[in-house]
mmCIF file of C-alpha atoms in Angstrom:
data_model
loop_
_atom_site.group_PDB
_atom_site.id
_atom_site.type_symbol
_atom_site.label_atom_id
_atom_site.label_comp_id
_atom_site.label_asym_id
_atom_site.label_seq_id
_atom_site.Cartn_x
_atom_site.Cartn_y
_atom_site.Cartn_z
ATOM 1 C CA MET G 1 -0.006 0.004 -0.001
ATOM 2 C CA ARG G 2 1.286 3.470 -0.918
ATOM 3 C CA TYR G 3 1.939 5.606 2.125
ATOM 4 C CA GLU G 4 -0.428 8.310 0.867
ATOM 5 C CA THR G 5 -3.269 5.787 0.925
ATOM 6 C CA LEU G 6 -2.223 4.436 4.353
ATOM 7 C CA ILE G 7 -2.151 7.947 5.898
ATOM 8 C CA GLY G 8 -5.421 9.013 4.201
ATOM 9 C CA LEU G 9 -7.231 5.947 5.545
ATOM 10 C CA ARG G 10 -5.701 6.466 8.989
ATOM 11 C CA TYR G 11 -6.839 10.086 9.120
ATOM 12 C CA THR G 12 -10.347 8.990 8.156
ATOM 13 C CA ARG G 13 -10.554 6.163 10.721
ATOM 14 C CA SER G 14 -9.089 8.269 13.502
ATOM 15 C CA ARG G 15 -12.288 10.241 13.806
ATOM 16 C CA LYS G 16 -13.890 7.341 15.626
ATOM 17 C CA ARG G 17 -11.701 8.186 18.634
ATOM 18 C CA ALA G 18 -11.828 11.957 18.054
ATOM 19 C CA GLN G 19 -11.687 14.261 21.008
ATOM 20 C CA GLY G 20 -12.045 18.054 21.337
ATOM 21 C CA ARG G 21 -11.727 19.934 18.095
ATOM 22 C CA ASN G 22 -11.613 16.706 16.082
ATOM 23 C CA GLN G 23 -15.152 15.941 17.246
ATOM 24 C CA PHE G 24 -16.415 19.036 15.437
ATOM 25 C CA ILE G 25 -14.546 17.943 12.273
ATOM 26 C CA SER G 26 -16.152 14.519 12.611
ATOM 27 C CA PHE G 27 -19.582 16.111 12.972
ATOM 28 C CA ILE G 28 -19.071 18.214 9.766
ATOM 29 C CA SER G 29 -17.891 15.078 7.968
ATOM 30 C CA LEU G 30 -21.000 13.208 9.050
ATOM 31 C CA VAL G 31 -23.237 16.063 7.897
ATOM 32 C CA SER G 32 -21.470 16.011 4.519
ATOM 33 C CA MET G 33 -21.999 12.276 4.182
ATOM 34 C CA LEU G 34 -25.687 12.535 5.125
ATOM 35 C CA GLY G 35 -26.165 15.448 2.750
ATOM 36 C CA ILE G 36 -24.662 13.561 -0.164
ATOM 37 C CA ALA G 37 -26.638 10.450 0.733
ATOM 38 C CA LEU G 38 -29.962 12.352 0.966
ATOM 39 C CA GLY G 39 -29.273 14.270 -2.255
ATOM 40 C CA VAL G 40 -28.363 11.118 -4.224
ATOM 41 C CA ALA G 41 -31.345 9.188 -2.791
ATOM 42 C CA ALA G 42 -33.717 12.040 -3.618
ATOM 43 C CA LEU G 43 -32.335 12.226 -7.176
ATOM 44 C CA ILE G 44 -32.790 8.504 -7.753
ATOM 45 C CA VAL G 45 -36.317 8.474 -6.349
ATOM 46 C CA VAL G 46 -37.482 11.568 -8.229
ATOM 47 C CA LEU G 47 -35.978 10.504 -11.582
ATOM 48 C CA SER G 48 -37.392 6.999 -11.123
ATOM 49 C CA VAL G 49 -40.861 8.465 -10.512
ATOM 50 C CA MET G 50 -40.442 10.740 -13.525
ATOM 51 C CA ASN G 51 -39.391 7.812 -15.702
ATOM 52 C CA GLY G 52 -42.241 5.656 -14.454
ATOM 53 C CA PHE G 53 -44.752 8.448 -14.873
ATOM 54 C CA GLN G 54 -43.589 9.131 -18.433
ATOM 55 C CA GLU G 55 -43.770 5.452 -19.391
ATOM 56 C CA GLU G 56 -47.087 4.909 -17.599
ATOM 57 C CA LEU G 57 -48.604 7.984 -19.207
ATOM 58 C CA ARG G 58 -47.388 6.903 -22.631
ATOM 59 C CA THR G 59 -48.633 3.337 -22.166
ATOM 60 C CA ARG G 60 -52.069 4.344 -20.943
ATOM 61 C CA ILE G 61 -52.551 7.047 -23.539
ATOM 62 C CA LEU G 62 -51.563 4.738 -26.383
ATOM 63 C CA GLY G 63 -53.629 1.889 -24.890
ATOM 64 C CA VAL G 64 -56.750 4.010 -25.543
ATOM 65 C CA ALA G 65 -55.563 6.392 -28.286
ATOM 66 C CA SER G 66 -53.407 5.239 -31.157
ATOM 67 C CA HIS G 67 -49.830 5.425 -32.349
ATOM 68 C CA ALA G 68 -50.966 7.313 -35.449
ATOM 69 C CA GLN G 69 -54.142 8.159 -37.318
ATOM 70 C CA VAL G 70 -55.310 9.163 -40.805
ATOM 71 C CA THR G 71 -58.221 11.555 -40.878
ATOM 72 C CA GLY G 72 -60.027 13.709 -43.418
ATOM 73 C CA ALA G 73 -59.234 17.370 -43.672
ATOM 74 C CA ALA G 74 -62.951 18.179 -43.422
ATOM 75 C CA GLY G 75 -63.446 16.005 -40.406
ATOM 76 C CA ASP G 76 -64.723 12.942 -42.214
ATOM 77 C CA MET G 77 -63.455 10.374 -44.649
ATOM 78 C CA GLU G 78 -65.387 8.516 -47.399
ATOM 79 C CA ALA G 79 -63.015 5.975 -48.928
ATOM 80 C CA TRP G 80 -61.661 4.860 -45.568
ATOM 81 C CA GLN G 81 -61.198 1.233 -46.692
ATOM 82 C CA GLN G 82 -58.715 2.385 -49.305
ATOM 83 C CA ALA G 83 -56.962 4.633 -46.780
ATOM 84 C CA ALA G 84 -56.675 1.736 -44.364
ATOM 85 C CA GLN G 85 -55.289 -0.536 -47.089
ATOM 86 C CA THR G 86 -52.709 2.068 -48.081
ATOM 87 C CA ALA G 87 -51.525 2.412 -44.494
ATOM 88 C CA ALA G 88 -51.449 -1.371 -43.936
ATOM 89 C CA GLU G 89 -49.014 -1.763 -46.849
ATOM 90 C CA HIS G 90 -46.321 0.079 -44.820
ATOM 91 C CA PRO G 91 -44.009 -2.492 -43.174
ATOM 92 C CA ASN G 92 -44.154 -0.765 -39.770
ATOM 93 C CA VAL G 93 -47.950 -0.722 -39.560
ATOM 94 C CA GLN G 94 -49.283 -3.708 -37.590
ATOM 95 C CA GLY G 95 -53.001 -2.904 -37.528
ATOM 96 C CA THR G 96 -55.661 -0.502 -38.711
ATOM 97 C CA ALA G 97 -59.178 0.303 -37.476
ATOM 98 C CA PRO G 98 -61.781 2.883 -38.576
ATOM 99 C CA PHE G 99 -63.436 5.157 -36.040
ATOM 100 C CA VAL G 100 -66.012 7.873 -35.663
ATOM 101 C CA GLN G 101 -65.300 10.490 -33.042
ATOM 102 C CA ALA G 102 -67.691 13.208 -31.919
ATOM 103 C CA GLN G 103 -68.836 15.041 -28.871
ATOM 104 C CA GLY G 104 -72.022 14.244 -27.003
ATOM 105 C CA MET G 105 -73.812 14.445 -23.709
ATOM 106 C CA LEU G 106 -74.933 11.512 -21.573
ATOM 107 C CA SER G 107 -77.905 11.700 -19.285
ATOM 108 C CA PHE G 108 -79.085 9.173 -16.703
ATOM 109 C CA ASP G 109 -81.249 9.596 -13.625
ATOM 110 C CA GLN G 110 -80.950 13.400 -13.613
ATOM 111 C CA ASN G 111 -77.145 13.205 -13.967
ATOM 112 C CA VAL G 112 -75.595 14.770 -17.071
ATOM 113 C CA ARG G 113 -72.008 14.498 -18.312
ATOM 114 C CA GLY G 114 -70.285 15.726 -21.436
ATOM 115 C CA VAL G 115 -68.375 12.934 -23.217
ATOM 116 C CA MET G 116 -66.251 12.153 -26.201
ATOM 117 C CA VAL G 117 -68.094 9.492 -28.189
ATOM 118 C CA ARG G 118 -66.061 7.054 -30.232
ATOM 119 C CA GLY G 119 -67.608 4.702 -32.693
ATOM 120 C CA ILE G 120 -65.559 1.521 -33.238
ATOM 121 C CA LEU G 121 -65.638 -1.921 -34.791
ATOM 122 C CA PRO G 122 -65.042 -4.226 -31.803
ATOM 123 C CA ALA G 123 -63.380 -6.933 -33.893
ATOM 124 C CA GLU G 124 -60.856 -4.464 -35.338
ATOM 125 C CA GLU G 125 -60.348 -2.213 -32.341
ATOM 126 C CA ASP G 126 -58.168 -4.768 -30.584
ATOM 127 C CA ARG G 127 -55.667 -4.349 -33.420
ATOM 128 C CA VAL G 128 -54.921 -0.760 -32.437
ATOM 129 C CA ALA G 129 -55.904 -0.442 -28.724
ATOM 130 C CA ASP G 130 -55.945 -2.418 -25.488
ATOM 131 C CA PHE G 131 -59.573 -1.998 -24.473
ATOM 132 C CA SER G 132 -59.995 -5.746 -24.055
ATOM 133 C CA LYS G 133 -57.379 -5.620 -21.281
ATOM 134 C CA THR G 134 -59.034 -2.718 -19.470
ATOM 135 C CA MET G 135 -62.605 -4.006 -19.426
ATOM 136 C CA ARG G 136 -63.893 -4.369 -15.851
ATOM 137 C CA VAL G 137 -67.447 -5.402 -16.710
ATOM 138 C CA GLY G 138 -68.646 -6.862 -20.019
ATOM 139 C CA THR G 139 -66.699 -7.016 -23.275
ATOM 140 C CA LEU G 140 -66.430 -5.008 -26.455
ATOM 141 C CA ASP G 141 -68.308 -7.788 -28.243
ATOM 142 C CA GLY G 142 -71.428 -6.435 -26.519
ATOM 143 C CA LEU G 143 -71.376 -3.604 -29.039
ATOM 144 C CA GLN G 144 -73.491 -4.897 -31.890
ATOM 145 C CA ALA G 145 -74.531 -2.939 -34.993
ATOM 146 C CA GLY G 146 -78.100 -1.715 -34.480
ATOM 147 C CA GLY G 147 -78.088 -2.841 -30.862
ATOM 148 C CA PHE G 148 -77.219 0.637 -29.565
ATOM 149 C CA GLY G 149 -74.988 -0.578 -26.761
ATOM 150 C CA ILE G 150 -72.450 1.660 -25.048
ATOM 151 C CA VAL G 151 -69.287 1.077 -23.014
ATOM 152 C CA LEU G 152 -68.435 3.692 -20.427
ATOM 153 C CA GLY G 153 -65.282 4.635 -18.560
ATOM 154 C CA VAL G 154 -65.421 3.667 -14.907
ATOM 155 C CA ASP G 155 -65.411 7.233 -13.566
ATOM 156 C CA LEU G 156 -67.992 8.314 -16.106
ATOM 157 C CA ALA G 157 -70.285 5.436 -15.095
ATOM 158 C CA ARG G 158 -69.773 6.313 -11.444
ATOM 159 C CA ALA G 159 -70.638 9.987 -12.061
ATOM 160 C CA LEU G 160 -73.792 9.019 -13.941
ATOM 161 C CA GLY G 161 -74.704 6.338 -11.431
ATOM 162 C CA ALA G 162 -75.138 3.894 -14.322
ATOM 163 C CA ARG G 163 -74.484 0.157 -14.285
ATOM 164 C CA THR G 164 -74.542 -2.506 -16.970
ATOM 165 C CA GLY G 165 -78.066 -3.013 -18.233
ATOM 166 C CA ASP G 166 -79.100 0.565 -17.546
ATOM 167 C CA LYS G 167 -80.356 2.731 -20.419
ATOM 168 C CA VAL G 168 -78.618 6.071 -20.780
ATOM 169 C CA THR G 169 -79.593 8.889 -23.143
ATOM 170 C CA LEU G 170 -76.978 10.143 -25.588
ATOM 171 C CA ILE G 171 -77.616 13.664 -26.879
ATOM 172 C CA ALA G 172 -75.858 14.683 -30.101
ATOM 173 C CA PRO G 173 -74.961 18.360 -30.452
ATOM 174 C CA GLN G 174 -76.151 18.431 -34.090
ATOM 175 C CA GLY G 175 -79.833 19.198 -33.874
ATOM 176 C CA LEU G 176 -82.822 18.429 -36.026
ATOM 177 C CA VAL G 177 -84.120 21.502 -37.824
ATOM 178 C CA THR G 178 -87.953 21.717 -37.688
ATOM 179 C CA PRO G 179 -90.346 24.516 -38.523
ATOM 180 C CA ALA G 180 -90.880 25.087 -34.824
ATOM 181 C CA ALA G 181 -87.323 24.958 -33.513
ATOM 182 C CA VAL G 182 -84.009 23.160 -33.618
ATOM 183 C CA LEU G 183 -84.368 19.951 -31.600
ATOM 184 C CA PRO G 184 -81.419 17.946 -30.296
ATOM 185 C CA ARG G 185 -81.071 14.365 -31.474
ATOM 186 C CA LEU G 186 -81.576 11.880 -28.662
ATOM 187 C CA LYS G 187 -81.008 8.162 -28.545
ATOM 188 C CA GLN G 188 -81.150 5.645 -25.707
ATOM 189 C CA PHE G 189 -78.181 3.331 -25.340
ATOM 190 C CA THR G 190 -77.885 0.294 -23.116
ATOM 191 C CA VAL G 191 -74.717 0.067 -20.992
ATOM 192 C CA VAL G 192 -73.059 -3.223 -21.984
ATOM 193 C CA GLY G 193 -69.632 -2.722 -20.416
ATOM 194 C CA ILE G 194 -67.362 -0.558 -18.276
ATOM 195 C CA PHE G 195 -63.617 -0.089 -18.827
ATOM 196 C CA GLU G 196 -60.861 1.299 -16.649
ATOM 197 C CA ALA G 197 -57.891 2.565 -18.633
ATOM 198 C CA GLY G 198 -56.221 3.918 -15.480
ATOM 199 C CA MET G 199 -56.070 7.432 -16.957
ATOM 200 C CA TYR G 200 -58.639 9.826 -15.618
ATOM 201 C CA GLU G 201 -59.053 11.757 -18.869
ATOM 202 C CA PHE G 202 -60.400 8.624 -20.576
ATOM 203 C CA ASP G 203 -62.094 6.943 -17.622
ATOM 204 C CA ALA G 204 -64.190 10.077 -16.960
ATOM 205 C CA GLY G 205 -64.821 11.346 -20.460
ATOM 206 C CA LEU G 206 -64.893 8.573 -23.070
ATOM 207 C CA ALA G 207 -67.816 6.411 -24.251
ATOM 208 C CA LEU G 208 -67.613 3.696 -26.895
ATOM 209 C CA ILE G 209 -70.394 2.693 -29.268
ATOM 210 C CA HIS G 210 -70.547 0.603 -32.431
ATOM 211 C CA LEU G 211 -69.306 2.286 -35.576
ATOM 212 C CA ASN G 212 -72.612 1.801 -37.418
ATOM 213 C CA ASP G 213 -74.588 3.270 -34.487
ATOM 214 C CA ALA G 214 -72.295 6.309 -34.451
ATOM 215 C CA GLN G 215 -72.774 6.800 -38.185
ATOM 216 C CA VAL G 216 -76.570 6.664 -37.749
ATOM 217 C CA LEU G 217 -76.613 9.000 -34.717
ATOM 218 C CA TYR G 218 -74.330 11.609 -36.274
ATOM 219 C CA ARG G 219 -75.765 11.147 -39.813
ATOM 220 C CA MET G 220 -72.417 10.303 -41.409
ATOM 221 C CA GLY G 221 -73.698 7.670 -43.835
ATOM 222 C CA ASP G 222 -70.776 5.434 -44.814
ATOM 223 C CA ARG G 223 -68.206 8.045 -43.803
ATOM 224 C CA VAL G 224 -65.919 7.795 -40.764
ATOM 225 C CA SER G 225 -63.742 10.296 -38.927
ATOM 226 C CA GLY G 226 -60.571 8.440 -39.830
ATOM 227 C CA VAL G 227 -58.443 5.340 -39.471
ATOM 228 C CA ARG G 228 -56.317 4.549 -36.401
ATOM 229 C CA LEU G 229 -52.928 2.850 -36.837
ATOM 230 C CA LYS G 230 -50.779 0.679 -34.592
ATOM 231 C CA LEU G 231 -47.049 0.514 -35.275
ATOM 232 C CA ASP G 232 -44.432 -2.092 -34.361
ATOM 233 C CA ASP G 233 -42.324 0.678 -32.777
ATOM 234 C CA LEU G 234 -44.181 3.612 -31.259
ATOM 235 C CA PHE G 235 -41.041 5.814 -31.330
ATOM 236 C CA ALA G 236 -40.926 5.392 -35.116
ATOM 237 C CA ALA G 237 -44.295 7.116 -35.493
ATOM 238 C CA PRO G 238 -42.955 10.502 -36.796
ATOM 239 C CA ARG G 239 -40.893 8.741 -39.467
ATOM 240 C CA VAL G 240 -43.759 6.458 -40.505
ATOM 241 C CA ILE G 241 -46.115 9.433 -40.792
ATOM 242 C CA ARG G 242 -43.644 11.263 -43.007
ATOM 243 C CA GLU G 243 -43.327 8.228 -45.239
ATOM 244 C CA LEU G 244 -47.096 7.675 -45.437
ATOM 245 C CA ALA G 245 -47.798 11.321 -46.201
ATOM 246 C CA ASN G 246 -46.455 10.780 -49.761
ATOM 247 C CA ARG G 247 -49.127 8.099 -50.388
ATOM 248 C CA TYR G 248 -52.161 10.320 -49.636
ATOM 249 C CA ASP G 249 -53.639 13.398 -51.250
ATOM 250 C CA THR G 250 -53.981 16.855 -49.686
ATOM 251 C CA ARG G 251 -57.470 16.068 -48.360
ATOM 252 C CA THR G 252 -55.958 13.674 -45.846
ATOM 253 C CA VAL G 253 -54.386 14.648 -42.532
ATOM 254 C CA LEU G 254 -51.881 12.362 -40.772
ATOM 255 C CA SER G 255 -50.843 12.741 -37.175
ATOM 256 C CA ASP G 256 -49.097 10.660 -34.518
ATOM 257 C CA TRP G 257 -49.029 10.446 -30.729
ATOM 258 C CA THR G 258 -45.950 12.670 -30.400
ATOM 259 C CA SER G 259 -47.944 15.640 -31.799
ATOM 260 C CA SER G 260 -51.431 14.907 -30.496
ATOM 261 C CA HIS G 261 -50.215 14.454 -26.899
ATOM 262 C CA ALA G 262 -46.992 16.460 -27.101
ATOM 263 C CA ASN G 263 -47.793 18.762 -24.213
ATOM 264 C CA PHE G 264 -47.975 15.893 -21.739
ATOM 265 C CA PHE G 265 -44.584 14.486 -22.600
ATOM 266 C CA ARG G 266 -42.888 17.869 -22.994
ATOM 267 C CA ALA G 267 -44.127 18.874 -19.541
ATOM 268 C CA VAL G 268 -42.821 15.661 -17.990
ATOM 269 C CA ALA G 269 -39.451 15.977 -19.782
ATOM 270 C CA LEU G 270 -39.088 19.616 -18.723
ATOM 271 C CA GLU G 271 -40.037 18.851 -15.154
ATOM 272 C CA LYS G 272 -37.567 15.975 -15.065
ATOM 273 C CA LYS G 273 -34.743 18.274 -16.219
ATOM 274 C CA MET G 274 -35.589 21.036 -13.758
ATOM 275 C CA MET G 275 -35.922 18.618 -10.813
ATOM 276 C CA SER G 276 -32.584 17.072 -11.740
ATOM 277 C CA ILE G 277 -30.867 20.463 -11.715
ATOM 278 C CA ILE G 278 -32.441 21.416 -8.376
ATOM 279 C CA LEU G 279 -31.540 18.147 -6.686
ATOM 280 C CA PHE G 280 -28.018 18.235 -8.076
ATOM 281 C CA LEU G 281 -27.615 21.574 -6.348
ATOM 282 C CA ILE G 282 -28.455 19.786 -3.065
ATOM 283 C CA VAL G 283 -25.738 17.258 -3.812
ATOM 284 C CA ALA G 284 -23.360 20.067 -4.703
ATOM 285 C CA VAL G 285 -24.028 21.874 -1.399
ATOM 286 C CA ALA G 286 -23.374 18.660 0.528
ATOM 287 C CA ALA G 287 -20.277 17.919 -1.521
ATOM 288 C CA PHE G 288 -18.814 21.356 -0.912
ATOM 289 C CA ASN G 289 -19.311 20.914 2.831
ATOM 290 C CA ILE G 290 -16.317 18.646 2.409
ATOM 291 C CA VAL G 291 -14.301 21.827 1.772
ATOM 292 C CA SER G 292 -14.841 23.050 5.304
ATOM 293 C CA THR G 293 -14.169 19.566 6.675
ATOM 294 C CA LEU G 294 -10.830 19.262 4.912
ATOM 295 C CA VAL G 295 -9.796 22.874 5.608
ATOM 296 C CA MET G 296 -10.229 22.204 9.338
ATOM 297 C CA ALA G 297 -8.440 18.863 8.943
ATOM 298 C CA VAL G 298 -5.509 20.603 7.251
ATOM 299 C CA GLN G 299 -5.333 23.120 10.126
ATOM 300 C CA GLU G 300 -5.421 20.282 12.668
ATOM 301 C CA LYS G 301 -2.754 18.225 10.879
ATOM 302 C CA THR G 302 -0.355 21.107 10.069
ATOM 303 C CA ALA G 303 2.395 19.634 12.249
ATOM 304 C CA ASP G 304 1.928 16.184 10.684
ATOM 305 C CA ILE G 305 2.099 17.685 7.219
ATOM 306 C CA ALA G 306 5.329 19.543 8.106
ATOM 307 C CA ILE G 307 6.929 16.356 9.426
ATOM 308 C CA LEU G 308 5.949 14.446 6.306
ATOM 309 C CA ARG G 309 7.436 17.214 4.168
ATOM 310 C CA THR G 310 10.704 17.125 6.113
ATOM 311 C CA LEU G 311 10.828 13.332 5.577
ATOM 312 C CA GLY G 312 10.644 13.901 1.811
ATOM 313 C CA ALA G 313 6.935 13.859 0.999
ATOM 314 C CA SER G 314 6.171 15.900 -2.087
ATOM 315 C CA PRO G 315 3.345 18.473 -2.330
ATOM 316 C CA GLY G 316 1.568 16.062 -4.693
ATOM 317 C CA SER G 317 1.618 13.335 -2.055
ATOM 318 C CA ILE G 318 0.133 15.667 0.539
ATOM 319 C CA MET G 319 -2.626 16.574 -1.913
ATOM 320 C CA SER G 320 -3.277 12.869 -2.535
ATOM 321 C CA ILE G 321 -3.718 12.237 1.193
ATOM 322 C CA PHE G 322 -6.463 14.836 1.636
ATOM 323 C CA ILE G 323 -8.101 14.100 -1.707
ATOM 324 C CA LEU G 324 -8.378 10.455 -0.590
ATOM 325 C CA GLN G 325 -9.795 11.599 2.737
ATOM 326 C CA GLY G 326 -12.513 13.666 1.006
ATOM 327 C CA ALA G 327 -13.172 10.980 -1.563
ATOM 328 C CA ILE G 328 -13.834 8.476 1.212
ATOM 329 C CA ILE G 329 -16.444 10.802 2.692
ATOM 330 C CA GLY G 330 -18.074 11.162 -0.720
ATOM 331 C CA ILE G 331 -17.977 7.466 -1.532
ATOM 332 C CA VAL G 332 -19.593 6.490 1.762
ATOM 333 C CA GLY G 333 -22.338 9.055 1.165
ATOM 334 C CA LEU G 334 -22.800 7.925 -2.421
ATOM 335 C CA ILE G 335 -23.105 4.270 -1.495
ATOM 336 C CA ALA G 336 -25.613 5.047 1.260
ATOM 337 C CA GLY G 337 -27.590 7.288 -1.078
ATOM 338 C CA VAL G 338 -27.693 4.775 -3.933
ATOM 339 C CA ILE G 339 -28.778 1.943 -1.660
ATOM 340 C CA GLY G 340 -31.396 4.090 0.074
ATOM 341 C CA GLY G 341 -32.646 5.630 -3.187
ATOM 342 C CA ILE G 342 -33.074 2.310 -4.944
ATOM 343 C CA ALA G 343 -34.746 0.744 -1.915
ATOM 344 C CA LEU G 344 -37.166 3.618 -1.676
ATOM 345 C CA ALA G 345 -37.895 3.797 -5.396
ATOM 346 C CA THR G 346 -38.722 0.111 -5.588
ATOM 347 C CA ASN G 347 -41.076 0.249 -2.603
ATOM 348 C CA LEU G 348 -43.117 3.378 -3.318
ATOM 349 C CA ASP G 349 -46.275 1.324 -3.461
ATOM 350 C CA VAL G 350 -45.754 0.631 0.255
ATOM 351 C CA VAL G 351 -44.206 3.906 1.323
ATOM 352 C CA ILE G 352 -46.825 6.258 -0.182
ATOM 353 C CA PRO G 353 -49.892 4.568 1.453
ATOM 354 C CA ALA G 354 -47.992 4.443 4.759
ATOM 355 C CA LEU G 355 -47.212 8.187 4.560
ATOM 356 C CA GLU G 356 -50.822 8.946 3.620
ATOM 357 C CA GLY G 357 -51.997 6.991 6.660
ATOM 358 C CA VAL G 358 -49.600 8.810 8.978
ATOM 359 C CA LEU G 359 -50.249 12.282 7.575
ATOM 360 C CA GLY G 360 -53.922 11.771 7.054
ATOM 361 C CA THR G 361 -53.874 13.318 3.570
ATOM 362 C CA THR G 362 -53.773 12.285 -0.063
ATOM 363 C CA LEU G 363 -50.334 12.502 -1.634
ATOM 364 C CA TRP G 364 -51.314 11.048 -5.035
ATOM 365 C CA ASN G 365 -54.509 12.345 -6.646
ATOM 366 C CA LYS G 366 -55.340 10.595 -9.883
ATOM 367 C CA GLU G 367 -57.426 13.558 -11.036
ATOM 368 C CA ILE G 368 -54.290 15.716 -11.055
ATOM 369 C CA TYR G 369 -51.588 13.245 -12.149
ATOM 370 C CA TYR G 370 -53.746 11.325 -14.709
ATOM 371 C CA VAL G 371 -52.624 7.897 -13.473
ATOM 372 C CA THR G 372 -54.075 6.060 -10.545
ATOM 373 C CA GLU G 373 -50.825 4.870 -8.887
ATOM 374 C CA MET G 374 -47.443 6.438 -8.378
ATOM 375 C CA PRO G 375 -45.197 4.694 -10.922
ATOM 376 C CA SER G 376 -41.462 4.145 -10.570
ATOM 377 C CA LYS G 377 -38.880 2.917 -13.045
ATOM 378 C CA ILE G 378 -35.191 2.868 -12.180
ATOM 379 C CA LEU G 379 -32.965 3.340 -15.206
ATOM 380 C CA PRO G 380 -29.351 2.153 -14.789
ATOM 381 C CA ALA G 381 -28.202 5.072 -16.956
ATOM 382 C CA ASP G 382 -29.758 7.530 -14.452
ATOM 383 C CA VAL G 383 -28.097 5.833 -11.487
ATOM 384 C CA ILE G 384 -24.722 5.828 -13.252
ATOM 385 C CA THR G 385 -25.085 9.506 -14.201
ATOM 386 C CA ILE G 386 -26.117 10.554 -10.713
ATOM 387 C CA THR G 387 -23.263 8.598 -9.126
ATOM 388 C CA SER G 388 -20.657 9.887 -11.575
ATOM 389 C CA VAL G 389 -21.653 13.548 -11.350
ATOM 390 C CA SER G 390 -21.905 13.419 -7.560
ATOM 391 C CA PHE G 391 -18.484 11.796 -7.284
ATOM 392 C CA VAL G 392 -16.953 14.381 -9.612
ATOM 393 C CA LEU G 393 -18.464 17.172 -7.458
ATOM 394 C CA THR G 394 -16.949 15.504 -4.376
ATOM 395 C CA LEU G 395 -13.500 15.369 -5.957
ATOM 396 C CA ILE G 396 -13.714 19.012 -7.058
ATOM 397 C CA ALA G 397 -14.582 19.968 -3.490
ATOM 398 C CA THR G 398 -11.364 18.335 -2.246
ATOM 399 C CA LEU G 399 -9.016 20.210 -4.602
ATOM 400 C CA TYR G 400 -8.710 23.546 -2.762
ATOM 401 C CA PRO G 401 -8.142 22.267 0.801
ATOM 402 C CA SER G 402 -5.764 19.592 -0.526
ATOM 403 C CA TRP G 403 -3.819 22.201 -2.457
ATOM 404 C CA ARG G 404 -3.739 24.397 0.648
ATOM 405 C CA GLY G 405 -2.359 21.452 2.677
ATOM 406 C CA SER G 406 0.366 20.888 0.090
ATOM 407 C CA ARG G 407 1.495 24.543 0.453
ATOM 408 C CA VAL G 408 2.277 24.260 4.139
ATOM 409 C CA ASN G 409 5.798 25.539 4.971
ATOM 410 C CA PRO G 410 7.562 22.988 7.245
ATOM 411 C CA ALA G 411 9.723 25.611 8.920
ATOM 412 C CA GLU G 412 6.785 27.858 9.767
ATOM 413 C CA ALA G 413 4.627 24.939 10.917
ATOM 414 C CA LEU G 414 7.280 23.469 13.237
ATOM 415 C CA ARG G 415 8.577 26.767 14.678
ATOM 416 C CA TYR G 416 6.480 26.509 17.840
ATOM 417 C CA GLU G 417 6.284 22.759 18.078
#
């Protein structure tokens, strides 16, 4: 073992038997370790929640929406079969399904709710969405052409007080023009199923009916609103849309999930960046506490440094001793922070309910955060980045006090010894 390493380890271990002034140095060192540990743990937990939230939001949105869609510029599309066939010829398109989408109002037992009505073909909808996995009561097969059945989101059904078998009234905004007045179009639908996508926007505001029933209610004839597409790689959606755009005329509009739901993902990405910067500042403050620790250590060990210099130790060796001493403080804090952060991030489903029970308040409101549970996903790249940056900050913090220790003049230091 090199003598620099031996002395650095000895200085670090000696704090266990510290007395007097060394006790204060030990306390500052402990505070620095705890600060680094808390900062690193907080970074890992927050970034894991951000990653989980982003993935959960994307999964749940695309489980109900679509990777991409082809619609008519005027809001409807006549030759949708040809449009679907053209899209299906692309190698990255796995499935297509037509849809009718319009606004409406549902009424049941004096309860009224505005909804987004989507007409679908149940047999083809499973090719582009995951409704079959989210059904809590009934199935999509309950939607039959001419049967006027309807599938409601769980929160929408709860708000209306409707259950399967109940008849709800769907009011279309396009009215019937009569000599007396403009009358709204009404139609009774039977609730044949309830789904829970896990995203409040859809669970509280989406209703599914059969495509033919939607065409009759909204007087669309054989037209549809567009065709929904499912891709083999959702991140390839912008490229696929650009390639498909050359196959359609100007009366067709193509869009993908990155544009239709861009605000959600941009907000999450921006928040993730800002939280990372803020929490790295916490780590930086804790790391630079090491400066005060090592400055006091240099003052305490001035005589030892002078003796080492008289024995032939170079200024570089003295710097190495105190850099090692500060690095040990940082490494211990980093290890504790990484272990604590990973343990906390992987057990949020237990920690959050426990905190809610202790505090008597709701920490995770699905109406605000769009998803029903706090998600968490630990990415190895994030952990490596956090650890690397924190360790670099720790090393930077050791440079000035180590350099100051290497500049000690042996003659001046030993004059009164």
